[in-house]
Coordinates of C-alpha atoms in Angstrom, one line a residue:
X1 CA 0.0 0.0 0.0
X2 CA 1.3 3.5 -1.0
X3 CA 1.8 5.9 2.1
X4 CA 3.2 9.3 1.7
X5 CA 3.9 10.4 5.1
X6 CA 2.9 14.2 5.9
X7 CA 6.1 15.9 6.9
X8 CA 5.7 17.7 9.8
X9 CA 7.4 21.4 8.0
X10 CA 4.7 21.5 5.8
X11 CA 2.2 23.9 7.6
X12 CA 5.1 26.8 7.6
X13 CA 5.0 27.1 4.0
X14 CA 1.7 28.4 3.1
X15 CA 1.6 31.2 0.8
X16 CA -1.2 34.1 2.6
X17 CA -3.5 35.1 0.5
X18 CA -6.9 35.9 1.5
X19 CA -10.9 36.8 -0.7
X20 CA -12.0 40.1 -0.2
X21 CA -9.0 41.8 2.4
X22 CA -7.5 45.1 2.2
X23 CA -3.4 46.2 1.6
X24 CA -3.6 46.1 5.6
X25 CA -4.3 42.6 6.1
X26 CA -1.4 42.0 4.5
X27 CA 1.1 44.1 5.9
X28 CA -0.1 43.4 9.4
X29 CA -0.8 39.8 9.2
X30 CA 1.7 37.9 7.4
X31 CA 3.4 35.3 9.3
X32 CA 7.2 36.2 9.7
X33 CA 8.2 32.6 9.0
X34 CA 6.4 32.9 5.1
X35 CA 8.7 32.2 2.4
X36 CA 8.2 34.6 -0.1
X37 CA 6.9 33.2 -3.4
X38 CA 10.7 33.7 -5.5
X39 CA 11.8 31.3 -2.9
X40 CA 9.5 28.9 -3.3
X41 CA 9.3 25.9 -6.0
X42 CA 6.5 23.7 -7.1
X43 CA 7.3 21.2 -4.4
X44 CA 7.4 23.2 -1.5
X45 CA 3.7 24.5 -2.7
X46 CA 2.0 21.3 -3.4
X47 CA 2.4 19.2 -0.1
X48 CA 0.4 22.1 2.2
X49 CA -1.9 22.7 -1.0
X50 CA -2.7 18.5 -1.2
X51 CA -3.1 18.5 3.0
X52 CA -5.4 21.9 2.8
X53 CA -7.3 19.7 0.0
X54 CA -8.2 16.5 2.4
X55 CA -8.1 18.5 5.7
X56 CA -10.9 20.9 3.8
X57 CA -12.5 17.3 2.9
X58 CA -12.9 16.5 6.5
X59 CA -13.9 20.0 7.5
X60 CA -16.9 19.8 5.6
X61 CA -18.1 16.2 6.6
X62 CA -18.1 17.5 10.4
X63 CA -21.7 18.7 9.3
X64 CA -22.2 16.9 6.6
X65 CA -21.8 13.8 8.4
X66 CA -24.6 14.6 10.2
X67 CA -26.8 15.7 7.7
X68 CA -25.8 12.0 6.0
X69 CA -26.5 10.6 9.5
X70 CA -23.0 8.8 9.6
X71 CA -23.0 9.9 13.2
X72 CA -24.7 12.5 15.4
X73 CA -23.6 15.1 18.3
X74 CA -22.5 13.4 21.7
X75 CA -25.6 11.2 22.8
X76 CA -28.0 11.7 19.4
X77 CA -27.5 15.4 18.8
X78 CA -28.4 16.3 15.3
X79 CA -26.9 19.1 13.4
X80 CA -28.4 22.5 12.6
X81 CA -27.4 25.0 10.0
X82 CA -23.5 25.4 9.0
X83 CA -21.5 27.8 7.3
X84 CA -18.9 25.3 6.9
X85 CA -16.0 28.2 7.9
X86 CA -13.5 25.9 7.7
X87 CA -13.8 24.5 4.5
X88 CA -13.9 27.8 3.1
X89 CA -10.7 29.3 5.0
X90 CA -9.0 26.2 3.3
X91 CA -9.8 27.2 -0.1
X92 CA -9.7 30.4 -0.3
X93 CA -7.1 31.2 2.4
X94 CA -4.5 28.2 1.4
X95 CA -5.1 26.3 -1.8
X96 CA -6.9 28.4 -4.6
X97 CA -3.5 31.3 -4.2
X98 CA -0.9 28.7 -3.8
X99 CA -2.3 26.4 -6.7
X100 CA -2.0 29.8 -9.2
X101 CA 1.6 30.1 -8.0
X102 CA 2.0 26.2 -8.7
X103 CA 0.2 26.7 -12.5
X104 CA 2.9 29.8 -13.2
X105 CA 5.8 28.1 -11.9
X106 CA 4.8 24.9 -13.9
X107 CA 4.3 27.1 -17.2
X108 CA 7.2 29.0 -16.5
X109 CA 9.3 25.9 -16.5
X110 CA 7.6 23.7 -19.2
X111 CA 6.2 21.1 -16.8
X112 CA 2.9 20.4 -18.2
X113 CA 2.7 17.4 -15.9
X114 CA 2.4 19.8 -12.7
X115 CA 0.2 22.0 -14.1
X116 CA -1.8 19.4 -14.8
X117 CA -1.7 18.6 -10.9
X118 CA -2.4 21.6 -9.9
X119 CA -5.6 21.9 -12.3
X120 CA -6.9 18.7 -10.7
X121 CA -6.8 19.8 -7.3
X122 CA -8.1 23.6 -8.6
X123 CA -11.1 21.2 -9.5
X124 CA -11.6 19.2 -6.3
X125 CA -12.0 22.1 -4.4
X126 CA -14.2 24.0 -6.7
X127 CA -16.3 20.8 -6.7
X128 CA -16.5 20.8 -2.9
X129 CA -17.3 24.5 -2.8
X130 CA -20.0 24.9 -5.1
X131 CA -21.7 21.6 -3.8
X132 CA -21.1 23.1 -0.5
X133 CA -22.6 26.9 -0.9
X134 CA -23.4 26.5 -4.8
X135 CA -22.6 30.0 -6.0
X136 CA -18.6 31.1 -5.0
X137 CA -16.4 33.1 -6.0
X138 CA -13.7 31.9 -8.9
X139 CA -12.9 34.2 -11.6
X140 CA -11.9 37.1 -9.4
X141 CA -11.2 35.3 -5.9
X142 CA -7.6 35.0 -6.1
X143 CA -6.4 38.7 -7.1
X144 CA -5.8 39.4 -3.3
X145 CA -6.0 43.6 -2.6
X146 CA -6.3 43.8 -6.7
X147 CA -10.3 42.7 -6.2
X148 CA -11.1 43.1 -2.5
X149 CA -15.3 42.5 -3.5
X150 CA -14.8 39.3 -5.8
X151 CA -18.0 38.5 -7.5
X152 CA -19.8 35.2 -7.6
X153 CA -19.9 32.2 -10.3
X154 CA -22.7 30.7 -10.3
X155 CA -22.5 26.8 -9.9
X156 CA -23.4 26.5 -13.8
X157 CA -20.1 28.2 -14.7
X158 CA -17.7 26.9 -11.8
X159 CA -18.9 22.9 -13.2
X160 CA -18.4 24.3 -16.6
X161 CA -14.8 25.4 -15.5
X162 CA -14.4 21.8 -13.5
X163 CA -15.1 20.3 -16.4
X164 CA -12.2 22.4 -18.7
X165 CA -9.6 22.1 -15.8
X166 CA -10.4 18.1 -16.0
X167 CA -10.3 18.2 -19.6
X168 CA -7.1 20.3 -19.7
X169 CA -5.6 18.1 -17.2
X170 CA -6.6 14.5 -19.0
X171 CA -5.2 16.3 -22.0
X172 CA -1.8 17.1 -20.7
X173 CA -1.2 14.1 -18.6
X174 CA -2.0 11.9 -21.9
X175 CA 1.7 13.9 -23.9
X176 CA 4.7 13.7 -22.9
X177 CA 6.3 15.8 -20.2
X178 CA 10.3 16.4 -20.9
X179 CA 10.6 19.2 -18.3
X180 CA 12.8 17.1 -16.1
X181 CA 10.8 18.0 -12.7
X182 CA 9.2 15.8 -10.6
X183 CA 7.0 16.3 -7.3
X184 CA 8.1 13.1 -5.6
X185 CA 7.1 12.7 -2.0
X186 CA 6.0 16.1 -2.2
X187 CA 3.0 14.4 -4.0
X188 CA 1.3 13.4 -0.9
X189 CA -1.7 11.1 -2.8
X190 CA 0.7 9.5 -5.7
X191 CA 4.2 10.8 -5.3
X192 CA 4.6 12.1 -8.8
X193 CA 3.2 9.7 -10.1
X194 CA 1.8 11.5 -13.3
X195 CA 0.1 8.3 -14.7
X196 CA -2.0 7.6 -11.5
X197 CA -3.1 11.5 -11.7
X198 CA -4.4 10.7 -15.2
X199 CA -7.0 7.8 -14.1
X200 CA -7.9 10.0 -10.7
X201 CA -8.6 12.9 -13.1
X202 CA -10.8 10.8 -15.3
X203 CA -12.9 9.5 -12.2
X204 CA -13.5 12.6 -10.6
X205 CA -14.5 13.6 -13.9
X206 CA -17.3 10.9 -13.7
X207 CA -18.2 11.8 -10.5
X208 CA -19.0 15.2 -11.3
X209 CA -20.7 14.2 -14.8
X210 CA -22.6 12.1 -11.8
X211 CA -24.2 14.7 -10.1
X212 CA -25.4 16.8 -13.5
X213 CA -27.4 13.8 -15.2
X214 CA -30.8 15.0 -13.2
X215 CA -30.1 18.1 -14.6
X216 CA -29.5 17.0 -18.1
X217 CA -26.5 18.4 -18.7
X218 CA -24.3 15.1 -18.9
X219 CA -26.1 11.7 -19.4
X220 CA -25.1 7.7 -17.8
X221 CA -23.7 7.1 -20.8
X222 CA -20.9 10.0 -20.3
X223 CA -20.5 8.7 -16.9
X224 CA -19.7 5.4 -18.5
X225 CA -17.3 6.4 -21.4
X226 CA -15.2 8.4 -18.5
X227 CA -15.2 6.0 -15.8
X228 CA -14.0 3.5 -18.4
X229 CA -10.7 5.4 -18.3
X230 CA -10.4 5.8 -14.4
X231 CA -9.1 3.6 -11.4
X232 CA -8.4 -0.1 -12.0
X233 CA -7.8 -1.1 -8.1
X234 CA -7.8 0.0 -4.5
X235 CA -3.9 1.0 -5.6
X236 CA -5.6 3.7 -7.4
X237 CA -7.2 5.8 -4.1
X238 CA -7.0 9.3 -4.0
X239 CA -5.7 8.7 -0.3
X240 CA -3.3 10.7 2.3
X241 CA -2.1 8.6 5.3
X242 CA -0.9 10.5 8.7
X243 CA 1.7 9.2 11.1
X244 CA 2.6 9.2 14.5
X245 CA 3.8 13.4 14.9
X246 CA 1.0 14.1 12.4
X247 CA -2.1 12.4 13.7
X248 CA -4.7 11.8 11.9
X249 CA -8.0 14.3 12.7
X250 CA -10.6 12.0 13.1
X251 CA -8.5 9.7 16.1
X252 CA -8.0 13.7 17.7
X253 CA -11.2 14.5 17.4
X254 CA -13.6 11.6 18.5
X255 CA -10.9 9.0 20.2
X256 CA -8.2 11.0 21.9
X257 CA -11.2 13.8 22.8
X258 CA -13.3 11.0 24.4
X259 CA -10.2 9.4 26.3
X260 CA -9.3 12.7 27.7
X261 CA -13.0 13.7 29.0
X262 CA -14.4 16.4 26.3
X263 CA -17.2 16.4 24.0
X264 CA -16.9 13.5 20.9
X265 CA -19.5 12.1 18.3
X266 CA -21.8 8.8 18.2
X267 CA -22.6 6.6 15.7
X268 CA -25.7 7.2 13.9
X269 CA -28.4 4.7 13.8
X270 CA -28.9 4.8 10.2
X271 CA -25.3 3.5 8.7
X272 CA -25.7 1.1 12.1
X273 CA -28.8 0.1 10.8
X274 CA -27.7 -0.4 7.1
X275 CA -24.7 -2.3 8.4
X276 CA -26.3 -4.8 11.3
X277 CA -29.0 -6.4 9.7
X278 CA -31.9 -4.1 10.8
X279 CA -32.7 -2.6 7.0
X280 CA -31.1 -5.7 5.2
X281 CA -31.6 -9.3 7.0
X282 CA -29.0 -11.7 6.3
X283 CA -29.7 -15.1 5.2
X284 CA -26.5 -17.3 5.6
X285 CA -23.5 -17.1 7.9
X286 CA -23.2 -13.5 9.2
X287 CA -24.9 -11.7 11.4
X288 CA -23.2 -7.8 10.5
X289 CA -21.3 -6.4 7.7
X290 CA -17.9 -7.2 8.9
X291 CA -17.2 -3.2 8.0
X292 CA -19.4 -2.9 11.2
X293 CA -16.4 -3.4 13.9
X294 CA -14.2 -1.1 11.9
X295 CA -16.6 1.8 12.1
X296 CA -18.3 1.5 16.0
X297 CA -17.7 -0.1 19.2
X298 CA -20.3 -1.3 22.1
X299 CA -19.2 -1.0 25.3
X300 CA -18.0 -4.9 27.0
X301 CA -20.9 -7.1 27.7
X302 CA -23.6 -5.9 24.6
X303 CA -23.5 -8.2 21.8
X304 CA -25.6 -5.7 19.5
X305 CA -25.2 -2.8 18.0
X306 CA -28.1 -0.2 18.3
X307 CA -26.6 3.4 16.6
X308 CA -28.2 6.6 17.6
X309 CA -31.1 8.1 16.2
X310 CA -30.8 11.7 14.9
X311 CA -31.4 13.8 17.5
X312 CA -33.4 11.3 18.9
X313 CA -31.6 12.1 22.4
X314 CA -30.0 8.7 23.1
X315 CA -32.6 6.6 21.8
X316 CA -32.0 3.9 19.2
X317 CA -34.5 2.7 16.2
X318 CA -36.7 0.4 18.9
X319 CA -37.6 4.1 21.1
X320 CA -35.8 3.1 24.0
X321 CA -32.8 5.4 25.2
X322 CA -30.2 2.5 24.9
X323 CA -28.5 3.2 21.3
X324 CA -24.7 2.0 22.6
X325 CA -22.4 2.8 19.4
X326 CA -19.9 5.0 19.6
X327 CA -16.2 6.0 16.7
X328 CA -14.5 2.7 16.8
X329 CA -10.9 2.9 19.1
X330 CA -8.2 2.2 16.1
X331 CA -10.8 1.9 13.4
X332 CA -9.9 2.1 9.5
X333 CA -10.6 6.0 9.9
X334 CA -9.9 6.8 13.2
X335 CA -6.3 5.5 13.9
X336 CA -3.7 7.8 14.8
X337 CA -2.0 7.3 10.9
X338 CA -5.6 5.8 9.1
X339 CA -6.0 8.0 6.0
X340 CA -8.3 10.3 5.0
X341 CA -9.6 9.3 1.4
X342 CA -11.1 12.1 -1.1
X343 CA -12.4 8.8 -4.0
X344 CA -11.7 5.7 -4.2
X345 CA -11.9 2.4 -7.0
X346 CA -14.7 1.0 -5.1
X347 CA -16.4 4.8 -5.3
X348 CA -15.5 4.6 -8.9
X349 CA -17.4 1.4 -9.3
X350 CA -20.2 2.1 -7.8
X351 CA -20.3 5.3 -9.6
X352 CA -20.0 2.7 -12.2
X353 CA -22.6 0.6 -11.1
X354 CA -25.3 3.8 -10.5
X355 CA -24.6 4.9 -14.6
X356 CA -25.0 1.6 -16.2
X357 CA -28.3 1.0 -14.3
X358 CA -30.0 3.9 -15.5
X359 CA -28.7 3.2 -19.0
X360 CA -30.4 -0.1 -18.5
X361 CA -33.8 1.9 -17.5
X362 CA -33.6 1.6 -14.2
X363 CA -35.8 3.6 -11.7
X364 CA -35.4 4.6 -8.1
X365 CA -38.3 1.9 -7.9
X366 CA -37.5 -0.6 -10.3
X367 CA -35.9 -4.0 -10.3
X368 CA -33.7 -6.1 -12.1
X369 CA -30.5 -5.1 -14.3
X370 CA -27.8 -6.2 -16.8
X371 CA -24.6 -7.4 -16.0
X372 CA -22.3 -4.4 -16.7
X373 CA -23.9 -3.1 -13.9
X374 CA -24.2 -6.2 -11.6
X375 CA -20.4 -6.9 -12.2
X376 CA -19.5 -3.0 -11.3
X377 CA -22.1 -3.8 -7.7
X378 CA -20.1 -6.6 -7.0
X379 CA -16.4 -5.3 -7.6
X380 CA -17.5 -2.4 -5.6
X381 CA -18.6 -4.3 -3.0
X382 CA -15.1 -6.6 -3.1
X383 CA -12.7 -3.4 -3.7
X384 CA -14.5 -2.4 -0.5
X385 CA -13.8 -5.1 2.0
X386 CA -10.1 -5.3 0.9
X387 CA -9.7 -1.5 1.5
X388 CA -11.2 -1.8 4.7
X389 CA -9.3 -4.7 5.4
X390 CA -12.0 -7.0 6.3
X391 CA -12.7 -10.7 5.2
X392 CA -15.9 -10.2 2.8
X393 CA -16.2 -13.6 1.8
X394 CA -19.5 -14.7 3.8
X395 CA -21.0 -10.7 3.5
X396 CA -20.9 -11.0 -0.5
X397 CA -22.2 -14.4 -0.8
X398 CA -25.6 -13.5 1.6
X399 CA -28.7 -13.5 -0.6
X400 CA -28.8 -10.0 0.9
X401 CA -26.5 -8.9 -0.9
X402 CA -25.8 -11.1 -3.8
X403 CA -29.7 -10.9 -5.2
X404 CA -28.6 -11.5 -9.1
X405 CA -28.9 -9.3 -11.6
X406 CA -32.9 -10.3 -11.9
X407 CA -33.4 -8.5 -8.4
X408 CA -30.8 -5.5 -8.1
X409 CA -32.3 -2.6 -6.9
X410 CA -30.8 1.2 -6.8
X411 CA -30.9 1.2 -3.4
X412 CA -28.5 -1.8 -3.0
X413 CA -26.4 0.1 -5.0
X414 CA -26.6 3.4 -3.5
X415 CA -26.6 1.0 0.2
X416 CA -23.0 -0.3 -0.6
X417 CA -21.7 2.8 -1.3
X418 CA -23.1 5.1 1.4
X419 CA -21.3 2.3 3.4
X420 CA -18.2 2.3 1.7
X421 CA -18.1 5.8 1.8
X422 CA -18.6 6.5 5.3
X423 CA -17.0 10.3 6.6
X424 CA -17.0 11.3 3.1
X425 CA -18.9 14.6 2.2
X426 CA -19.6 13.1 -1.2
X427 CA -22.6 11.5 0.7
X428 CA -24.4 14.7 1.1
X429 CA -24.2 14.9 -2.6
X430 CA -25.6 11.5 -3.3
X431 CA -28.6 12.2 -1.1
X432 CA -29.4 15.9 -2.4
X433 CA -29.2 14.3 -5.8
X434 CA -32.4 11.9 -4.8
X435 CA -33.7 14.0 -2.9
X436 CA -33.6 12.0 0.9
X437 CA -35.6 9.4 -1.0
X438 CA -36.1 6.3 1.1
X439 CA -36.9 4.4 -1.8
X440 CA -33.0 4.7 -2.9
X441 CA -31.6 5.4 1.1
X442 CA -33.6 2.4 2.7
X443 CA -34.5 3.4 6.6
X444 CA -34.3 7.3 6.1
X445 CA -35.8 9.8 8.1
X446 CA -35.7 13.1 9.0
X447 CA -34.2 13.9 12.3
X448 CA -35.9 14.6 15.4
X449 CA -36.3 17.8 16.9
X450 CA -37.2 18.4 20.6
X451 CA -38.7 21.7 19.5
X452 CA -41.2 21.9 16.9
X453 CA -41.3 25.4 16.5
X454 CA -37.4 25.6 15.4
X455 CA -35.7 27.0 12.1
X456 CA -36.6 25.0 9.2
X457 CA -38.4 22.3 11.6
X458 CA -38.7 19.0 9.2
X459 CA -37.0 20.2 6.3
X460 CA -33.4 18.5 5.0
X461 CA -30.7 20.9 5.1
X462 CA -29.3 21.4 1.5
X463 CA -26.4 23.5 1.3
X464 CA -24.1 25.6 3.9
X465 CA -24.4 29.6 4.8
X466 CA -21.8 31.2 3.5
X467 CA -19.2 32.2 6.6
X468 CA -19.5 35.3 8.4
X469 CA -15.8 36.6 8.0
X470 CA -17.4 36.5 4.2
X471 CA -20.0 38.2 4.6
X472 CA -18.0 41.0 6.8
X473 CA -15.5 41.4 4.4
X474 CA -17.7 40.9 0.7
X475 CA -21.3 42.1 2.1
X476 CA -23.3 42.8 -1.3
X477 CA -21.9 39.8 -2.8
X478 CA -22.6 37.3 -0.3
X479 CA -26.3 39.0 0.7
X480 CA -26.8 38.5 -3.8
X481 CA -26.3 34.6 -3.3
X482 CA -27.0 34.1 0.2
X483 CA -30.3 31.6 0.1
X484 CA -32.0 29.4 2.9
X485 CA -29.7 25.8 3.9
X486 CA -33.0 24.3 2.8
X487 CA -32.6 26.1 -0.9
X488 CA -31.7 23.4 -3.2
X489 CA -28.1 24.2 -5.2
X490 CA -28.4 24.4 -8.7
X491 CA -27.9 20.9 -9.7
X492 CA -30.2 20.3 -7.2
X493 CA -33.5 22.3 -8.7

């Protein structure tokens, strides 16, 4: 398995740059230990850029993950609004001005390669944004005192422009690059790797044609051609591992918090209940998706697993206040050096798996398939258990999961990869684009609210406010685009 380790000086090199700020903010504010950008190469830009990228990730999914109902506030809490802040800072404050300087350097010295790079990660994070808030700024967000009021793109353009940088990238990475750079280990997904770039650009590609086919802008059948170009194995995953001085956030935040006394989160009941046989009997020899273990613990003594209902206040799915699952101690995502990962192969086939259906005619009610898309179901489902290290053997061979092509459903399809996707943001996406269906997200419900008379009481949350250090710096900008959380985005309508 690849691991590029974070190195530890990494934090020190970020370039300041900042949306909407004044000459002052600059003179007053810049860190006395920031290089100036002459001294700086490509490498000592893109490690902090690439950790900005996945920390902003995991930023996001802290309400997100909520919303999804991968877990819930210490004993059932359920999330309100969010202006995802720190996302945002990310973006705009570390990775949007450094990857510019990375794009000049890399012209500047005839590494197309690089650029390339940098374009990919320009378009994960304008994915993330717009799906976040929808309208952002782009065009005029990285000019720094030159445009202290930058003016929105709406989401139509900023997928347009994700779509040219992903095109532009694809295009580059596929000629020759004889520039004599390399990143190396300051690559932290592939090390430099310039031909593992090329399939990750193609399948975020088809992720993002993904999320525009209930618009009608891209169809399955683009989602097909792409993907046919994108990961080939679990090698493949767009994935940064942390070490022992750099831990990772999620073992801070939910293991090492608990262990020292503060606040952490719980396991929600509805990826417990997708997961333990509540929502999907088994049939055979298991009695839980092995997955299960590597996601929650019970405390010593219970034998089942009951997850927490959204702000149900402690209680699980029978009513009584004894839901008992809490982040697994030294799980697959919260060790102190377990990854964070952005897309994976299994994502890829599932996103696989999703097209081919509804090129076959599928419904979010019908049944039955072909067996393109039953073969990418499967390998999803496979690539998944050896990612998460688990012995699948007895979960794919249940009649609950291997129902033949004759009784595939979407939501077994969309079940496996909320799964396998667990604490990634991309989840919010998946259930905007069907709208919190329970047809496709078997179980779903809304969360429960003690008060009844509360902000957008029984309504699913849709997008993020847009931060206040925003809307203090950029006021007439951010009051033009500012809409309700419950507002569908644009893909979305």
């Amino acid at each position: 398995m690849k691991k590029f380790n974070i190195k530890a000086t990494i934090l020190a090199l970020f370039v300041i740059t900042l949306v909407g700020c004044s000459d002052d903010f600059f003179d007053v504010n810049t860190p006395s230990n920031t290089a100036a950008l002459e001294e700086l190469g490509m490498k000592d830009l893109i490690a902090p850029v690439i950790h900005s990228t996945m920390e902003g990730q995991r930023s996001a999914e802290l309400a997100f993950g909520n919303y999804t109902q991968y877990f819930v506030s210490t004993g059932g809490g359920a999330a309100g609004q969010t202006s995802a802040s720190g996302l945002w800072t990310q973006i705009y404050l570390y990775i949007l001005p450094n990857l510019k300087v990375v794009k000049a350097k890399a012209i500047e010295n005839q590494a197309p390669h690089i650029g390339a790079i940098s374009d990919i990660l320009v378009a994960i994070n304008l994915g993330i944004a717009t799906d976040t808030w929808d309208n952002i700024p782009y065009s005029e967000a990285t000019q720094g005192p030159d445009s202290n009021f930058p003016a929105f793109d709406t989401q139509e353009e900023i997928y347009t422009e994700i779509f040219k940088l992903l095109d532009g990238a694809i295009a580059a990475l596929s000629g020759a690059d004889n520039s004599g750079f390399n990143l190396g280990s300051a690559d932290l997904i592939y090390g430099g790797d310039s031909d593992s770039w090329l399939r990750a650009a193609y399948t975020i590609k088809a992720r993002y044609q993904l999320h525009l086919i209930g618009k009608g802008v891209t169809t399955a059948n683009d989602v097909l051609t792409t993907i046919a170009n994108g990961f080939t194995s679990n090698d493949d995953n767009f994935e940064m591992f942390y070490d022992e001085k750099n831990i990772n956030p999620w073992y801070s935040a939910e293991i090492l918090a608990r262990e020292t006394g503060n606040l952490s989160r719980d396991i929600a009941s509805q990826i417990v209940s997708s997961m333990n046989g509540d929502y999907y009997p088994f049939n055979g020899a298991i009695t839980i998706d092995p997955r299960l273990t590597e996601i929650a613990e019970i405390p010593d003594g219970d034998t089942e697993y009951r997850g927490f209902v959204s702000g149900g206040a402690g209680k699980s799915p029978s009513g009584l206040n004894d839901a008992n699952t809490r982040f697994k101690t030294d799980g697959f995502y919260t060790s102190i050096d377990s990854p964070l990962i952005l897309i994976s192969y299994a994502e890829a086939m599932f996103i696989k798996a999703e097209a081919a259906f509804l090129v076959n005619g599928g419904t979010t009610t019908s049944v039955g398939t072909n067996t393109t898309t039953y073969m990418a179901y499967m390998d999803g489902i496979a690539a998944s258990m050896d990612m998460w290290g688990v012995d699948g053997t007895d979960y794919i061979a249940d009649t609950s999961v291997d129902v033949g092509e004759g009784g595939l459903a979407l939501h077994h399809i969309m079940k496996e990869k909320y799964i396998h996707n667990y604490l990634n943001p991309e989840t919010f996406v998946d259930f905007r684009r069907y709208d919190f269906s329970d047809d496709v997200f078997t179980g779903l419900t809304i969360r429960e609210e003690e008060e009844s008379d509360g902000d957008f009481f029984g309504q699913w949350f849709r997008r993020a406010n847009y931060p206040s250090t925003e809307l203090n710096r950029n006021e007439a900008n951010v009051l033009a685009n500012q809409q309700e959380p419950i507002a569908p985005v644009w893909w979305d309508q």
